[in-house]
Short mmCIF file of C-alpha atoms and ligand atoms in Angstrom, two decimals:
data_model
loop_
_atom_site.label_atom_id
_atom_site.label_comp_id
_atom_site.label_asym_id
_atom_site.label_seq_id
_atom_site.Cartn_x
_atom_site.Cartn_y
_atom_site.Cartn_z
CA UNK A 346 105.58 48.09 92.09
CA UNK A 347 103.99 49.21 88.87
CA UNK A 348 101.05 51.04 90.37
CA UNK A 349 102.94 53.29 92.79
CA UNK A 350 105.42 54.19 90.04
CA UNK A 351 102.61 55.15 87.73
CA UNK A 352 100.89 57.10 90.46
CA UNK A 353 104.09 59.03 91.16
CA UNK A 354 104.45 59.89 87.52
CA UNK A 355 100.85 61.04 87.30
CA UNK A 356 101.31 63.06 90.46
CA UNK A 357 104.29 64.86 88.98
CA UNK A 358 102.40 65.63 85.81
CA UNK A 359 99.15 66.75 87.38
CA UNK A 360 100.31 68.32 90.61
CA UNK A 361 100.60 71.88 89.37
CA UNK A 362 96.87 72.09 88.76
CA UNK A 363 95.32 69.45 90.92
CA UNK A 364 93.08 70.77 93.65
CA UNK A 365 90.58 69.11 95.90
CA UNK A 366 86.87 68.56 96.20
CA UNK A 367 84.63 66.02 97.91
CA UNK A 368 84.89 62.99 95.66
CA UNK A 369 82.55 60.71 97.56
CA UNK A 370 80.21 60.54 100.55
CA UNK A 371 79.77 57.28 102.46
CA UNK A 372 77.73 56.23 105.48
CA UNK A 373 79.82 54.88 108.36
CA UNK A 374 78.53 51.87 110.34
CA UNK A 375 78.75 51.97 114.17
CA UNK A 376 82.01 49.94 114.00
CA UNK A 377 83.65 52.51 111.71
CA UNK A 378 83.27 50.58 108.44
CA UNK A 379 81.87 52.28 105.34
CA UNK A 380 78.54 50.75 104.37
CA UNK A 381 75.95 51.11 101.65
CA UNK A 382 76.10 52.78 98.27
CA UNK A 383 78.32 55.87 98.10
CA UNK A 384 76.89 59.23 97.10
CA UNK A 385 78.28 62.19 95.19
CA UNK A 386 78.19 65.95 95.05
CA UNK A 387 75.65 67.89 93.02
CA UNK A 388 76.48 67.74 89.31
CA UNK A 389 79.40 65.40 89.90
CA UNK A 390 81.82 64.92 87.04
CA UNK A 391 83.59 61.56 87.57
CA UNK A 392 87.33 61.47 86.91
CA UNK A 393 86.77 58.63 84.47
CA UNK A 394 84.30 60.59 82.33
CA UNK A 395 85.49 61.94 79.01
CA UNK A 396 86.17 65.65 79.16
CA UNK A 397 87.02 65.49 82.87
CA UNK A 398 89.56 67.99 84.08
CA UNK A 399 90.22 69.59 87.45
CA UNK A 400 88.21 72.60 86.41
CA UNK A 401 85.07 70.51 85.94
CA UNK A 402 85.02 69.99 89.71
CA UNK A 403 87.09 72.70 91.41
CA UNK A 404 85.58 76.00 92.42
CA UNK A 405 87.97 78.69 93.59
CA UNK A 406 87.16 81.83 95.59
CA UNK A 407 88.09 84.56 95.04
CA UNK A 408 88.00 83.72 91.32
CA UNK A 409 91.36 83.93 89.53
CA UNK A 410 90.00 86.91 87.54
CA UNK A 411 89.85 89.13 90.65
CA UNK A 412 92.78 91.52 90.76
CA UNK A 413 92.70 91.78 94.54
CA UNK A 414 93.66 88.22 95.52
CA UNK A 415 92.68 88.63 99.17
CA UNK A 416 89.21 89.98 98.52
CA UNK A 417 85.97 88.08 99.02
CA UNK A 418 82.80 89.90 97.98
CA UNK A 419 79.31 89.58 99.48
CA UNK A 420 78.16 88.62 95.98
CA UNK A 421 80.53 85.62 95.72
CA UNK A 422 78.50 82.46 95.28
CA UNK A 423 79.20 79.57 97.60
CA UNK A 424 78.60 76.83 95.02
CA UNK A 425 80.12 76.26 91.60
CA UNK A 426 77.79 77.02 88.68
CA UNK A 427 77.25 73.29 88.07
CA UNK A 428 76.34 72.82 91.77
CA UNK A 429 73.77 75.58 92.19
CA UNK A 430 70.76 73.30 91.84
CA UNK A 431 69.96 70.25 93.93
CA UNK A 432 70.51 67.93 91.00
CA UNK A 433 72.74 64.94 90.37
CA UNK A 434 74.48 63.87 87.18
CA UNK A 435 73.94 60.45 85.58
CA UNK A 436 75.81 57.71 87.41
CA UNK A 437 76.58 59.91 90.45
CA UNK A 438 73.60 59.51 92.75
CA UNK A 439 72.94 61.36 95.98
CA UNK A 440 73.90 59.68 99.25
CA UNK A 441 71.04 58.13 101.17
CA UNK A 442 71.46 58.26 104.96
CA UNK A 443 69.36 58.31 108.08
CA UNK A 444 69.10 61.36 110.33
CA UNK A 445 71.90 61.17 112.88
CA UNK A 446 74.06 58.98 110.62
CA UNK A 447 77.84 59.30 110.57
CA UNK A 448 79.14 60.15 107.11
CA UNK A 449 82.64 60.26 105.65
CA UNK A 450 83.40 62.98 103.10
CA UNK A 451 86.51 61.98 101.17
CA UNK A 452 88.84 64.14 99.11
CA UNK A 453 92.28 63.78 97.56
CA UNK A 454 95.21 65.69 98.98
CA UNK A 455 96.96 65.97 95.59
CA UNK A 456 100.27 66.87 97.22
CA UNK A 457 98.80 69.68 99.32
CA UNK A 458 99.58 67.55 102.37
CA UNK A 459 102.58 65.49 101.28
CA UNK A 460 104.46 68.08 99.19
CA UNK A 461 104.13 71.23 101.33
CA UNK A 462 107.22 72.79 99.70
CA UNK A 463 105.22 73.27 96.49
CA UNK A 464 103.21 76.16 97.90
CA UNK A 465 105.04 78.58 100.22
CA UNK A 466 103.16 80.34 102.99
CA UNK A 467 100.40 77.79 103.45
CA UNK A 468 99.24 76.85 106.98
CA UNK A 469 100.80 73.80 108.66
CA UNK A 470 97.45 72.03 108.89
CA UNK A 471 97.14 72.48 105.10
CA UNK A 472 94.15 74.69 105.65
CA UNK A 473 90.90 74.12 107.47
CA UNK A 474 87.87 72.28 106.19
CA UNK A 475 84.40 73.26 107.35
CA UNK A 476 81.10 71.48 106.77
CA UNK A 477 77.86 73.44 107.06
CA UNK A 478 74.41 71.87 106.99
CA UNK A 479 70.97 73.21 106.18
CA UNK A 480 67.47 72.13 105.31
CA UNK A 481 66.95 75.51 103.63
CA UNK A 482 69.60 75.92 100.92
CA UNK A 483 69.29 78.70 98.35
CA UNK A 484 70.07 78.71 94.66
CA UNK A 485 72.69 81.47 94.46
CA UNK A 486 73.75 80.90 98.09
CA UNK A 487 76.47 83.43 99.00
CA UNK A 488 79.73 82.28 100.54
CA UNK A 489 79.79 84.98 103.19
CA UNK A 490 76.20 84.27 104.25
CA UNK A 491 77.39 80.84 105.37
CA UNK A 492 81.16 80.80 105.83
CA UNK A 493 82.10 82.63 109.03
CA UNK A 494 78.40 83.24 109.68
CA UNK A 495 76.60 80.00 110.55
CA UNK A 496 77.56 78.51 113.91
CA UNK A 497 77.35 75.14 115.63
CA UNK A 498 74.38 76.28 117.72
CA UNK A 499 72.52 77.52 114.65
CA UNK A 500 72.17 81.10 115.85
CA UNK A 501 74.84 82.56 113.53
CA UNK A 502 74.17 84.58 110.39
CA UNK A 503 70.64 84.30 109.07
CA UNK A 504 70.08 81.18 111.19
CA UNK A 505 69.21 78.95 108.23
CA UNK A 506 71.96 76.43 108.90
CA UNK A 507 74.62 75.09 111.23
CA UNK A 508 78.34 74.50 111.31
CA UNK A 509 78.59 70.71 111.58
CA UNK A 510 82.35 70.15 111.53
CA UNK A 511 85.72 71.93 111.55
CA UNK A 512 88.87 69.96 110.83
CA UNK A 513 92.40 70.21 109.49
CA UNK A 514 92.60 69.55 105.73
CA UNK A 515 95.41 67.15 106.65
CA UNK A 516 93.54 64.39 108.45
CA UNK A 517 96.86 63.00 109.75
CA UNK A 518 96.86 59.92 107.56
CA UNK A 519 96.10 60.70 103.93
CA UNK A 520 98.69 60.64 101.21
CA UNK A 521 99.25 60.64 97.54
CA UNK A 522 101.99 58.19 96.60
CA UNK A 523 105.05 60.29 95.77
CA UNK A 524 108.72 60.41 96.75
CA UNK A 525 108.31 63.07 99.46
CA UNK A 526 109.20 62.26 103.08
CA UNK A 527 105.68 62.72 104.38
CA UNK A 528 104.23 60.41 101.77
CA UNK A 529 106.91 57.76 102.27
CA UNK A 530 106.41 57.78 106.04
CA UNK A 531 102.66 57.53 105.71
CA UNK A 532 102.87 54.81 103.06
CA UNK A 533 104.61 52.70 105.70
CA UNK A 534 102.37 53.71 108.58
CA UNK A 535 99.02 53.51 106.80
CA UNK A 536 99.41 50.68 104.34
CA UNK A 537 96.46 49.51 102.32
CA UNK A 538 95.78 47.59 99.15
CA UNK A 539 95.58 49.75 96.04
CA UNK A 540 91.91 50.00 95.13
CA UNK A 541 90.29 50.65 91.82
CA UNK A 542 88.76 53.87 93.15
CA UNK A 543 91.69 55.45 94.97
CA UNK A 544 94.66 53.68 93.38
CA UNK A 545 97.59 53.46 95.77
CA UNK A 546 96.74 56.81 97.36
CA UNK A 547 94.96 57.04 100.70
CA UNK A 548 92.26 59.66 100.42
CA UNK A 549 91.67 62.24 103.14
CA UNK A 550 88.41 62.25 105.01
CA UNK A 551 86.24 64.42 107.17
CA UNK A 552 83.80 62.44 109.29
CA UNK A 553 80.62 64.27 110.19
CA UNK A 554 77.25 63.45 111.70
CA UNK A 555 73.91 64.46 110.22
CA UNK A 556 71.68 66.18 112.78
CA UNK A 557 69.27 63.74 114.39
CA UNK A 558 66.54 66.22 113.45
CA UNK A 559 67.20 66.16 109.69
CA UNK A 560 63.70 65.54 108.33
CA UNK A 561 63.15 62.10 106.82
CA UNK A 562 62.00 62.06 103.20
CA UNK A 563 63.71 65.40 102.49
CA UNK A 564 67.09 66.57 101.29
CA UNK A 565 69.71 67.81 103.72
CA UNK A 566 72.35 70.06 102.19
CA UNK A 567 76.06 69.96 103.07
CA UNK A 568 78.45 72.73 102.10
CA UNK A 569 82.15 71.79 102.28
CA UNK A 570 84.51 74.77 102.48
CA UNK A 571 88.31 74.42 102.35
CA UNK A 572 90.07 77.58 103.46
CA UNK A 573 93.72 77.45 102.32
CA UNK A 574 95.25 80.91 102.61
CA UNK A 575 98.76 82.05 101.73
CA UNK A 576 100.30 84.18 104.48
CA UNK A 577 101.54 87.70 103.59
CA UNK A 578 105.24 87.90 102.83
CA UNK A 579 105.79 84.18 102.23
CA UNK A 580 105.32 83.98 98.47
CA UNK A 581 106.91 86.74 96.34
CA UNK A 582 104.01 86.43 93.89
CA UNK A 583 101.57 87.45 96.63
CA UNK A 584 103.29 89.95 98.93
CA UNK A 585 99.96 90.74 100.64
CA UNK A 586 99.10 87.04 100.90
CA UNK A 587 96.30 85.32 99.06
CA UNK A 588 92.85 84.09 99.95
CA UNK A 589 92.22 80.66 98.46
CA UNK A 590 88.97 78.84 99.17
CA UNK A 591 87.48 75.79 97.45
CA UNK A 592 83.98 74.45 97.98
CA UNK A 593 81.81 71.43 97.19
CA UNK A 594 78.02 71.51 97.49
CA UNK A 595 76.14 68.29 98.23
CA UNK A 596 72.75 66.98 99.25
CA UNK A 597 71.85 63.89 101.20
CA UNK A 598 68.58 62.05 100.81
CA UNK A 599 67.44 61.59 104.41
CA UNK A 600 65.55 58.36 105.09
CA UNK A 601 64.61 57.45 108.64
CA UNK A 602 66.53 58.06 111.85
CA UNK A 603 69.42 56.13 113.34
CA UNK A 604 67.83 54.49 116.35
CA UNK A 605 69.70 55.46 119.51
CA UNK A 606 73.09 54.85 118.03
CA UNK A 607 74.75 55.78 121.28
CA UNK A 608 73.24 52.72 122.88
CA UNK A 609 74.66 50.41 120.24
CA UNK A 610 78.11 48.95 120.77
CA UNK A 611 79.62 51.50 118.49
CA UNK A 612 83.17 50.46 119.15
CA UNK A 613 85.56 51.11 116.31
CA UNK A 614 86.74 47.75 114.92
CA UNK A 615 90.54 47.64 115.09
CA UNK A 616 92.70 46.64 112.14
CA UNK A 617 90.20 47.21 109.39
CA UNK A 618 90.88 47.95 105.73
CA UNK A 619 91.81 51.65 105.55
CA UNK A 620 90.09 51.95 102.18
CA UNK A 621 86.74 51.30 103.80
CA UNK A 622 86.97 52.78 107.27
CA UNK A 623 86.43 56.02 109.17
CA UNK A 624 89.32 57.72 110.95
CA UNK A 625 89.19 56.43 114.55
CA UNK A 626 89.92 59.75 116.29
CA UNK A 627 87.29 61.59 114.23
CA UNK A 628 84.78 58.82 114.54
CA UNK A 629 85.17 58.69 118.32
CA UNK A 630 84.34 62.39 118.50
CA UNK A 631 81.08 61.70 116.68
CA UNK A 632 80.24 58.86 119.04
CA UNK A 633 80.90 61.17 121.98
CA UNK A 634 78.57 63.78 120.55
CA UNK A 635 75.90 61.14 120.23
CA UNK A 636 76.27 59.76 123.70
CA UNK A 637 76.44 63.14 125.40
CA UNK A 638 73.42 64.49 123.56
CA UNK A 639 71.43 66.29 126.22
CA UNK A 640 67.69 66.29 126.83
CA UNK A 641 65.72 69.19 125.32
CA UNK A 642 65.67 71.74 128.13
CA UNK A 643 69.36 71.41 128.92
CA UNK A 644 70.29 71.80 125.26
CA UNK A 645 68.11 74.85 124.87
CA UNK A 646 69.74 76.62 127.78
CA UNK A 647 73.22 75.89 126.44
CA UNK A 648 72.23 77.35 123.09
CA UNK A 649 71.19 80.53 124.85
CA UNK A 650 74.36 80.71 126.91
CA UNK A 651 76.40 80.74 123.73
CA UNK A 652 74.38 83.56 122.23
CA UNK A 653 74.27 85.67 125.30
CA UNK A 654 73.06 88.85 123.61
CA UNK A 655 70.19 87.29 121.72
CA UNK A 656 66.86 88.07 123.36
CA UNK A 657 65.27 85.33 121.34
CA UNK A 658 67.16 82.47 119.76
CA UNK A 659 65.96 79.84 117.35
CA UNK A 660 67.25 76.43 118.33
CA UNK A 661 67.86 74.62 115.10
CA UNK A 662 68.58 71.09 116.15
CA UNK A 663 65.85 70.13 118.46
CA UNK A 664 63.32 67.41 119.11
CA UNK A 665 60.43 69.26 120.67
CA UNK A 666 58.20 71.47 118.54
CA UNK A 667 56.55 74.61 119.79
CA UNK A 668 57.75 74.36 123.34
CA UNK A 669 58.72 77.56 125.08
CA UNK A 670 61.45 77.26 127.63
CA UNK A 671 61.98 80.14 130.02
CA UNK A 672 65.68 80.31 130.64
CA UNK A 673 65.96 83.54 132.59
CA UNK A 674 63.74 86.51 133.30
CA UNK A 675 64.31 88.27 130.01
CA UNK A 676 65.32 85.51 127.61
CA UNK A 677 62.85 83.31 125.81
CA UNK A 678 63.75 80.44 123.55
CA UNK A 679 61.31 79.28 120.94
CA UNK A 680 62.03 75.67 120.18
CA UNK A 681 61.11 74.92 116.62
CA UNK A 682 62.34 71.71 115.08
CA UNK A 683 61.81 72.71 111.47
CA UNK A 684 63.91 75.86 111.80
CA UNK A 685 61.25 77.96 110.14
CA UNK A 686 60.47 80.43 112.90
CA UNK A 687 61.95 83.90 112.95
CA UNK A 688 65.70 83.96 113.01
CA UNK A 689 67.92 85.95 115.33
CA UNK A 690 69.94 88.93 114.19
CA UNK A 691 73.27 88.04 115.66
CA UNK A 692 75.64 89.96 113.40
C1 NAG B 2008 81.17 46.55 110.67
O1 NAG B 2008 79.76 46.45 110.55
C2 NAG B 2008 79.29 46.32 109.21
C3 NAG B 2008 77.78 46.44 109.19
O2 NAG B 2008 77.18 45.73 110.23
C4 NAG B 2008 79.79 45.00 108.65
O3 NAG B 2008 79.35 44.84 107.32
C5 NAG B 2008 81.32 45.02 108.67
O4 NAG B 2008 81.83 43.80 108.23
C6 NAG B 2008 81.85 45.33 110.08
N1 NAG B 2008 83.27 45.57 110.00
C7 NAG B 2008 84.18 44.89 110.70
C8 NAG B 2008 85.61 45.26 110.47
O5 NAG B 2008 83.88 44.02 111.47
C1 NAG B 2009 92.03 93.94 98.88
O1 NAG B 2009 91.03 93.37 99.68
C2 NAG B 2009 91.30 93.41 101.06
C3 NAG B 2009 90.23 92.58 101.76
O2 NAG B 2009 88.97 92.98 101.38
C4 NAG B 2009 91.36 94.86 101.52
O3 NAG B 2009 91.64 94.90 102.89
C5 NAG B 2009 92.43 95.56 100.73
O4 NAG B 2009 92.42 96.93 101.06
C6 NAG B 2009 92.21 95.41 99.24
N1 NAG B 2009 93.37 95.94 98.52
C7 NAG B 2009 93.25 96.85 97.56
C8 NAG B 2009 94.53 97.26 96.90
O5 NAG B 2009 92.19 97.31 97.21
#
């Protein structure tokens, strides 16, 4: 009784300012259970550290200083100042995971899911979360070079990275404990023991899969982008609407490759502790991706199909190095596993 009451009180106090970021990264075992030591974003500032406030971890675009609240500029940086470099803070190590591993990125909803009445004009799905991946991050990376540019097949934008995942911010289960209807319904439907880390709240998660080609012994960068716009005309403060984007920048220490995970009995174990488990529907999608992974030539031709105008496309997630696949009379695909060959101009 005590803990939920306290959590509700805290929620009421902090809700006005609380926003979201990726709090923790965890590897997911083939049965859906979190395993191993969790990892953290670049320059993580734990909630328990002295001096912690929302602003030590949130990064808003466009910045609140911009008079035009719908305007993103080509110069806007993708990562917060404290997350520009690939460095970790004391006590918040980087996640270690094998290439091809399933990973849960968890964030708090802070009422953005369970108290929708607090912010008029927001999308029903509570915004969309995107995860981009690259082996070639840049200090000073620009939002618009990645967001809306990189694509799942790796041919978008400057071709340095891929879109790994797109999901609703509301994962369908997560809640902060409060007196709202959504929270109360979910508290009954998705019960779990209060944990030291999450309290009585159930954190949201986005389950992704590292590319099987992520090079072992190197860092693989993940950019999490939460797009949470206000529609025009819904909020009198913002008659033209408002662009509101938050990001978290992270690196994963890649060690080894998951051996043929699709062959393992990667059945999601039913009835497991929600504090320590992937979301079944999301996890199943990852398993499907693994088991339907096509052999090299078939994958290359599908990459070309989806970039029909590109005369030459760099396939970013591939197993064969230096192999040229002739797909049609005038289209050549250079397969280059380290993504370093010339990149297509697709914009
Ligand atoms: C899932 O597998 C992991 C690693 O093999 C194991 O530690 C965990 O107990 C399993 N979870 C369940 C619910 O069986
Ligand atoms: C604000 O930015 C948007 C998006 O770039 C643009 O369409 C609009 O014209 C700008 N408004 C003003 C008043 O400059």
